[in-house]
């Protein structure tokens, strides 16, 4: 039902609506979704399944009046002061959410507002695409249209790629209300789609909607993409060796920042190799059976792209790479530690992917695989 979390009252979305505080337009009923164990390659394993909440609550659009849209994450607080954590990334982990000791009154906004805001979407491309923009599907599937909305509340796109996708949703620039630290808005009527799935556990409709919304398709996926993280945190300290190994297997370095149409580029990929990074959110655009190898730091065992790969029907493998610094569990914050890739294990993993592709009749001509 709800209770006290970190010193403030909260309620589950369905219970709040059932109590007469709002109306919930259900699109997907509650269900369990526990993925099978992932395929690890190499000598190390981590507990990805232990970080997944398999219970997906009822998902739909919460229609309320006088609710507060609060802060840079756009948390929803009911008119009478109940936090609604299922509208956020945190879900049942209410104790991790921190509200101010005194809630602001907020700026009253007449008319109807749609909130696509989601935790961390203002600084992370992956959260922006998967957790924020995919909420548009829930809004539309509930029978609403943008014509009936005065403004859309959302974080500013954190990257050029995110801005490209946002513009394709058909939201006019003059309809956008950008939120940040200190935001406190009270729309007269608020339409708030719930969080898509649960944190780190994406349902199949997420990649299906994104492909449809952005028109990502290609006749025959054939590219081999390598996405690096040079100059960023959580990068491979032996990156030069990693790059040479990948190039020897026909992979081309892919610079998302310079890409004109990342959705089509990922749709054209037969294989994708990358360290854990927000750019892997674009796996949503890959064709079914695309082979994915994630280089996952041992200090950052996050199953985002494992569950996204399952949701999109991709062939996912995980090479766990030893982090330079490993924290004792439970790990609740992103790691900042760089890591080392075992080159022999990487080579073996790539050869295994190639054998599977060849057995399926998907051998790729070498002329298509030369690095660009």
Coordinates of C-alpha atoms in Angstrom, one line a residue:
X1 CA 0.0 0.0 0.0
X2 CA 2.6 2.5 1.1
X3 CA 4.1 3.8 4.3
X4 CA 7.0 6.0 5.5
X5 CA 10.2 6.1 3.5
X6 CA 13.2 8.3 4.6
X7 CA 10.8 10.3 6.8
X8 CA 8.0 11.1 4.4
X9 CA 4.7 9.3 3.4
X10 CA 4.4 7.4 0.1
X11 CA 1.9 5.3 -1.8
X12 CA 1.9 2.8 -4.6
X13 CA 0.3 4.3 -7.8
X14 CA -2.6 1.9 -8.0
X15 CA -3.5 2.4 -4.3
X16 CA -3.3 6.1 -4.6
X17 CA -5.7 6.0 -7.6
X18 CA -8.0 3.5 -5.9
X19 CA -8.3 5.9 -3.0
X20 CA -9.8 8.5 -5.2
X21 CA -6.8 10.7 -5.4
X22 CA -6.4 10.3 -9.1
X23 CA -7.3 8.0 -12.1
X24 CA -4.9 5.4 -13.4
X25 CA -5.3 4.5 -17.1
X26 CA -3.8 1.1 -17.1
X27 CA -1.9 0.0 -20.3
X28 CA 0.0 -3.0 -19.0
X29 CA -1.2 -5.1 -16.0
X30 CA 1.2 -6.2 -13.3
X31 CA 3.3 -9.3 -13.9
X32 CA 6.5 -11.0 -13.1
X33 CA 9.5 -10.8 -15.5
X34 CA 12.6 -12.7 -14.4
X35 CA 15.1 -13.2 -17.2
X36 CA 17.2 -16.3 -17.5
X37 CA 20.9 -16.3 -16.4
X38 CA 23.1 -14.3 -18.9
X39 CA 25.8 -15.9 -21.0
X40 CA 29.2 -15.1 -19.5
X41 CA 32.4 -15.5 -21.5
X42 CA 35.7 -15.5 -19.8
X43 CA 36.7 -16.4 -16.2
X44 CA 34.8 -13.9 -14.2
X45 CA 31.0 -13.7 -13.3
X46 CA 28.9 -11.2 -11.4
X47 CA 25.4 -11.4 -10.0
X48 CA 23.3 -9.6 -12.6
X49 CA 20.1 -11.4 -11.7
X50 CA 20.4 -10.3 -8.1
X51 CA 20.0 -6.7 -9.1
X52 CA 16.8 -7.2 -11.0
X53 CA 13.3 -6.6 -9.5
X54 CA 11.2 -9.1 -11.4
X55 CA 7.8 -7.6 -10.3
X56 CA 6.5 -5.1 -12.9
X57 CA 3.6 -3.2 -11.4
X58 CA 0.6 -2.0 -13.2
X59 CA 1.7 0.5 -15.8
X60 CA -0.3 3.3 -17.3
X61 CA -0.9 7.0 -17.2
X62 CA -1.7 8.6 -13.8
X63 CA -4.2 11.5 -14.3
X64 CA -4.2 13.8 -11.2
X65 CA -4.9 17.4 -10.3
X66 CA -2.7 19.6 -8.1
X67 CA 0.2 17.1 -7.9
X68 CA 3.7 18.4 -7.5
X69 CA 6.4 17.8 -10.1
X70 CA 9.5 18.1 -8.0
X71 CA 13.2 18.7 -8.7
X72 CA 15.6 17.7 -11.5
X73 CA 14.2 14.1 -11.6
X74 CA 10.6 15.2 -11.9
X75 CA 9.4 13.2 -8.9
X76 CA 5.6 13.2 -8.5
X77 CA 4.1 14.1 -5.1
X78 CA 0.3 14.1 -4.7
X79 CA -1.6 17.1 -3.7
X80 CA -1.8 15.9 -0.1
X81 CA 1.9 15.2 0.2
X82 CA 2.3 11.5 -0.8
X83 CA 5.4 10.6 -2.9
X84 CA 4.5 8.2 -5.7
X85 CA 7.8 6.2 -6.2
X86 CA 6.5 3.9 -8.9
X87 CA 6.5 6.8 -11.2
X88 CA 10.3 7.0 -10.7
X89 CA 13.4 4.9 -11.4
X90 CA 13.6 4.0 -7.7
X91 CA 10.3 2.0 -7.5
X92 CA 10.2 0.2 -4.2
X93 CA 13.5 1.6 -2.9
X94 CA 11.8 4.5 -1.4
X95 CA 14.5 4.8 1.3
X96 CA 16.9 6.0 -1.3
X97 CA 14.8 9.0 -2.3
X98 CA 15.4 12.2 -0.5
X99 CA 12.7 14.9 -0.3
X100 CA 13.2 18.3 1.2
X101 CA 12.1 18.7 4.8
X102 CA 9.5 21.1 3.7
X103 CA 7.8 20.6 0.3
X104 CA 7.6 23.8 -1.8
X105 CA 4.2 25.2 -2.7
X106 CA 5.2 25.1 -6.4
X107 CA 4.2 27.2 -9.3
X108 CA 0.5 26.5 -10.3
X109 CA 0.2 25.8 -14.1
X110 CA -3.2 26.0 -15.7
X111 CA -4.3 23.5 -18.2
X112 CA -2.9 20.0 -19.0
X113 CA 0.7 19.0 -18.7
X114 CA 2.3 15.7 -19.7
X115 CA 5.4 14.7 -17.8
X116 CA 8.1 12.6 -19.5
X117 CA 10.6 13.4 -16.8
X118 CA 12.7 10.5 -15.3
X119 CA 15.5 10.1 -12.9
X120 CA 19.0 10.9 -14.3
X121 CA 17.6 11.7 -17.8
X122 CA 19.1 15.2 -17.6
X123 CA 22.6 13.8 -17.7
X124 CA 22.5 10.3 -19.1
X125 CA 21.6 9.4 -22.7
X126 CA 20.6 5.9 -21.8
X127 CA 18.2 7.0 -19.1
X128 CA 16.8 9.7 -21.4
X129 CA 16.1 7.3 -24.3
X130 CA 14.9 4.2 -22.4
X131 CA 13.3 5.7 -19.2
X132 CA 12.0 9.0 -20.4
X133 CA 11.2 9.0 -24.1
X134 CA 9.7 5.5 -24.0
X135 CA 7.0 6.9 -21.7
X136 CA 5.5 8.5 -24.7
X137 CA 4.3 5.0 -25.8
X138 CA 2.4 4.6 -22.5
X139 CA 0.8 8.0 -23.0
X140 CA -0.3 7.2 -26.5
X141 CA -1.4 3.7 -25.8
X142 CA -3.7 5.0 -23.0
X143 CA -5.6 6.9 -25.6
X144 CA -4.2 10.4 -25.1
X145 CA -2.8 12.7 -27.8
X146 CA -0.4 15.6 -27.8
X147 CA -3.1 17.8 -29.2
X148 CA -4.8 17.7 -25.8
X149 CA -1.7 18.7 -23.9
X150 CA -0.7 22.3 -23.3
X151 CA 2.9 21.6 -22.4
X152 CA 5.4 18.6 -22.0
X153 CA 7.5 18.6 -18.9
X154 CA 10.9 16.9 -19.4
X155 CA 14.6 17.3 -18.8
X156 CA 16.6 19.0 -21.6
X157 CA 18.2 16.4 -23.9
X158 CA 21.7 15.6 -22.5
X159 CA 23.3 14.9 -25.8
X160 CA 22.9 15.8 -29.5
X161 CA 21.7 12.3 -30.2
X162 CA 19.1 12.6 -27.5
X163 CA 17.9 15.9 -28.9
X164 CA 17.6 14.3 -32.3
X165 CA 15.4 11.6 -31.0
X166 CA 13.3 14.0 -28.9
X167 CA 12.5 16.1 -32.0
X168 CA 11.3 13.0 -33.7
X169 CA 8.6 12.5 -31.1
X170 CA 6.7 15.4 -32.7
X171 CA 6.7 17.7 -29.6
X172 CA 6.8 21.3 -30.7
X173 CA 9.6 23.3 -29.0
X174 CA 7.2 25.8 -27.7
X175 CA 5.4 23.1 -25.8
X176 CA 8.4 22.1 -23.8
X177 CA 8.9 23.0 -20.1
X178 CA 12.4 22.0 -19.1
X179 CA 13.0 21.0 -15.5
X180 CA 16.2 21.3 -13.4
X181 CA 17.3 21.6 -9.8
X182 CA 14.7 23.6 -7.9
X183 CA 11.8 22.8 -10.2
X184 CA 8.5 22.8 -8.4
X185 CA 5.4 22.8 -10.6
X186 CA 1.8 22.1 -9.8
X187 CA -0.1 21.5 -13.1
X188 CA -3.9 21.9 -12.9
X189 CA -4.1 18.5 -14.7
X190 CA -1.1 16.3 -14.8
X191 CA -0.7 13.2 -17.0
X192 CA 2.2 11.1 -15.7
X193 CA 3.1 7.8 -17.5
X194 CA 4.7 5.3 -15.1
X195 CA 8.3 4.1 -15.2
X196 CA 8.8 1.6 -18.2
X197 CA 9.3 -1.7 -16.4
X198 CA 11.5 -1.5 -13.3
X199 CA 15.0 -0.1 -12.9
X200 CA 17.4 -2.2 -15.0
X201 CA 14.6 -4.5 -16.2
X202 CA 13.1 -3.4 -19.6
X203 CA 9.9 -5.1 -21.1
X204 CA 9.7 -5.9 -24.8
X205 CA 7.5 -3.0 -25.7
X206 CA 10.4 -0.5 -25.0
X207 CA 12.6 -1.4 -28.0
X208 CA 9.5 -2.2 -30.1
X209 CA 8.2 1.3 -29.6
X210 CA 11.5 3.0 -30.1
X211 CA 12.1 1.2 -33.4
X212 CA 8.6 2.2 -34.6
X213 CA 8.8 5.8 -33.4
X214 CA 12.2 6.5 -35.0
X215 CA 11.7 4.2 -38.1
X216 CA 14.9 2.2 -37.5
X217 CA 15.3 -0.6 -40.0
X218 CA 17.8 -2.1 -42.5
X219 CA 17.4 -4.8 -45.0
X220 CA 20.4 -7.0 -43.9
X221 CA 22.4 -6.1 -40.8
X222 CA 26.0 -6.4 -41.7
X223 CA 28.2 -4.0 -39.8
X224 CA 30.5 -4.8 -36.8
X225 CA 30.4 -1.9 -34.4
X226 CA 33.0 -1.1 -31.6
X227 CA 32.1 1.7 -29.2
X228 CA 34.9 2.9 -27.0
X229 CA 34.9 5.2 -23.9
X230 CA 38.2 6.9 -24.4
X231 CA 38.6 9.9 -22.1
X232 CA 35.6 8.9 -19.9
X233 CA 35.4 7.2 -16.6
X234 CA 35.1 3.4 -16.5
X235 CA 37.3 2.9 -19.5
X236 CA 39.7 0.1 -20.4
X237 CA 43.3 0.9 -19.4
X238 CA 44.6 -1.3 -22.1
X239 CA 42.3 0.3 -24.7
X240 CA 44.9 0.3 -27.5
X241 CA 45.2 -3.5 -27.2
X242 CA 41.4 -3.9 -27.2
X243 CA 41.1 -1.7 -30.3
X244 CA 43.7 -3.7 -32.2
X245 CA 42.0 -7.0 -31.3
X246 CA 38.6 -5.8 -32.5
X247 CA 40.0 -4.4 -35.7
X248 CA 41.7 -7.7 -36.4
X249 CA 38.2 -9.2 -36.2
X250 CA 36.7 -6.7 -38.6
X251 CA 35.2 -4.2 -36.2
X252 CA 35.0 -0.5 -37.0
X253 CA 35.2 2.1 -34.3
X254 CA 31.9 3.9 -34.1
X255 CA 31.7 7.5 -32.9
X256 CA 28.1 8.2 -31.8
X257 CA 28.8 11.9 -31.3
X258 CA 29.6 12.2 -35.0
X259 CA 26.7 10.0 -36.2
X260 CA 23.9 11.5 -38.3
X261 CA 21.4 8.7 -37.7
X262 CA 22.4 6.4 -34.8
X263 CA 19.1 4.5 -34.9
X264 CA 19.8 3.3 -38.5
X265 CA 23.4 2.7 -37.7
X266 CA 22.5 0.3 -34.9
X267 CA 19.8 -1.3 -37.1
X268 CA 22.6 -2.1 -39.6
X269 CA 24.8 -3.8 -37.0
X270 CA 25.3 -7.6 -37.0
X271 CA 27.6 -7.4 -34.0
X272 CA 28.1 -4.8 -31.3
X273 CA 30.9 -4.7 -28.8
X274 CA 31.2 -2.0 -26.1
X275 CA 32.1 -1.3 -22.5
X276 CA 29.0 -0.6 -20.3
X277 CA 27.9 2.8 -21.5
X278 CA 24.8 4.9 -22.1
X279 CA 25.5 4.5 -25.9
X280 CA 24.3 0.9 -25.5
X281 CA 20.8 2.2 -25.1
X282 CA 20.8 2.2 -28.9
X283 CA 20.7 -1.6 -28.8
X284 CA 17.0 -0.9 -28.8
X285 CA 17.3 -0.3 -32.6
X286 CA 19.2 -3.5 -33.4
X287 CA 17.6 -6.2 -35.5
X288 CA 16.6 -9.4 -33.6
X289 CA 19.5 -11.9 -33.2
X290 CA 22.2 -9.1 -33.4
X291 CA 25.2 -10.3 -31.4
X292 CA 26.2 -8.2 -28.4
X293 CA 29.3 -8.4 -26.3
X294 CA 29.3 -6.1 -23.3
X295 CA 32.6 -5.5 -21.5
X296 CA 31.2 -5.1 -18.0
X297 CA 33.5 -3.8 -15.2
X298 CA 33.5 -6.1 -12.1
X299 CA 32.8 -3.0 -9.9
X300 CA 29.7 -2.0 -12.0
X301 CA 27.5 -5.1 -12.4
X302 CA 24.5 -3.3 -13.9
X303 CA 22.1 -5.4 -16.0
X304 CA 20.5 -2.6 -18.0
X305 CA 21.8 -3.8 -21.4
X306 CA 21.4 -7.4 -20.6
X307 CA 17.6 -7.0 -20.0
X308 CA 17.4 -4.6 -23.0
X309 CA 19.0 -7.1 -25.2
X310 CA 16.5 -9.8 -24.1
X311 CA 13.7 -7.4 -24.6
X312 CA 14.9 -6.7 -28.2
X313 CA 15.6 -10.4 -29.0
X314 CA 19.3 -9.9 -29.2
X315 CA 22.1 -12.5 -28.7
X316 CA 23.8 -11.1 -25.6
X317 CA 27.1 -12.1 -24.0
X318 CA 29.0 -10.5 -21.1
X319 CA 32.7 -10.4 -20.6
X320 CA 33.3 -9.3 -17.0
X321 CA 36.5 -7.2 -16.8
X322 CA 38.4 -6.7 -13.5
X323 CA 38.1 -3.2 -12.2
X324 CA 41.1 -1.5 -10.7
X325 CA 39.2 -0.7 -7.5
X326 CA 36.3 -2.9 -6.3
X327 CA 33.9 -1.8 -3.6
X328 CA 32.2 -4.1 -1.1
X329 CA 28.6 -4.7 -1.8
X330 CA 25.8 -3.8 -2.1
X331 CA 26.7 -1.5 -5.0
X332 CA 24.1 1.2 -5.3
X333 CA 26.0 4.0 -7.1
X334 CA 27.9 3.9 -10.4
X335 CA 31.5 2.9 -10.3
X336 CA 34.2 5.4 -11.4
X337 CA 36.9 2.8 -11.6
X338 CA 38.7 1.9 -14.9
X339 CA 39.2 -1.7 -15.7
X340 CA 41.4 -4.2 -17.6
X341 CA 40.3 -6.4 -20.5
X342 CA 41.7 -9.8 -20.7
X343 CA 42.8 -9.8 -24.4
X344 CA 42.8 -13.6 -24.7
X345 CA 39.3 -13.8 -23.3
X346 CA 38.2 -11.0 -25.7
X347 CA 39.7 -12.8 -28.7
X348 CA 38.0 -16.1 -27.7
X349 CA 34.6 -14.3 -27.3
X350 CA 34.9 -12.7 -30.7
X351 CA 35.8 -15.9 -32.3
X352 CA 32.8 -17.6 -30.7
X353 CA 30.5 -14.9 -32.0
X354 CA 31.9 -15.4 -35.5
X355 CA 31.4 -19.1 -35.3
X356 CA 27.8 -18.7 -34.3
X357 CA 27.2 -16.2 -37.1
X358 CA 28.8 -18.4 -39.7
X359 CA 26.7 -21.4 -38.5
X360 CA 23.6 -19.4 -39.0
X361 CA 24.6 -18.5 -42.5
X362 CA 25.5 -14.9 -41.6
X363 CA 29.1 -14.7 -42.6
X364 CA 29.9 -11.2 -43.6
X365 CA 32.2 -10.4 -46.6
X366 CA 35.5 -8.9 -45.4
X367 CA 35.1 -5.9 -47.7
X368 CA 32.2 -4.7 -45.5
X369 CA 34.2 -5.0 -42.3
X370 CA 37.2 -2.9 -42.9
X371 CA 37.4 -0.1 -40.3
X372 CA 36.3 3.3 -41.5

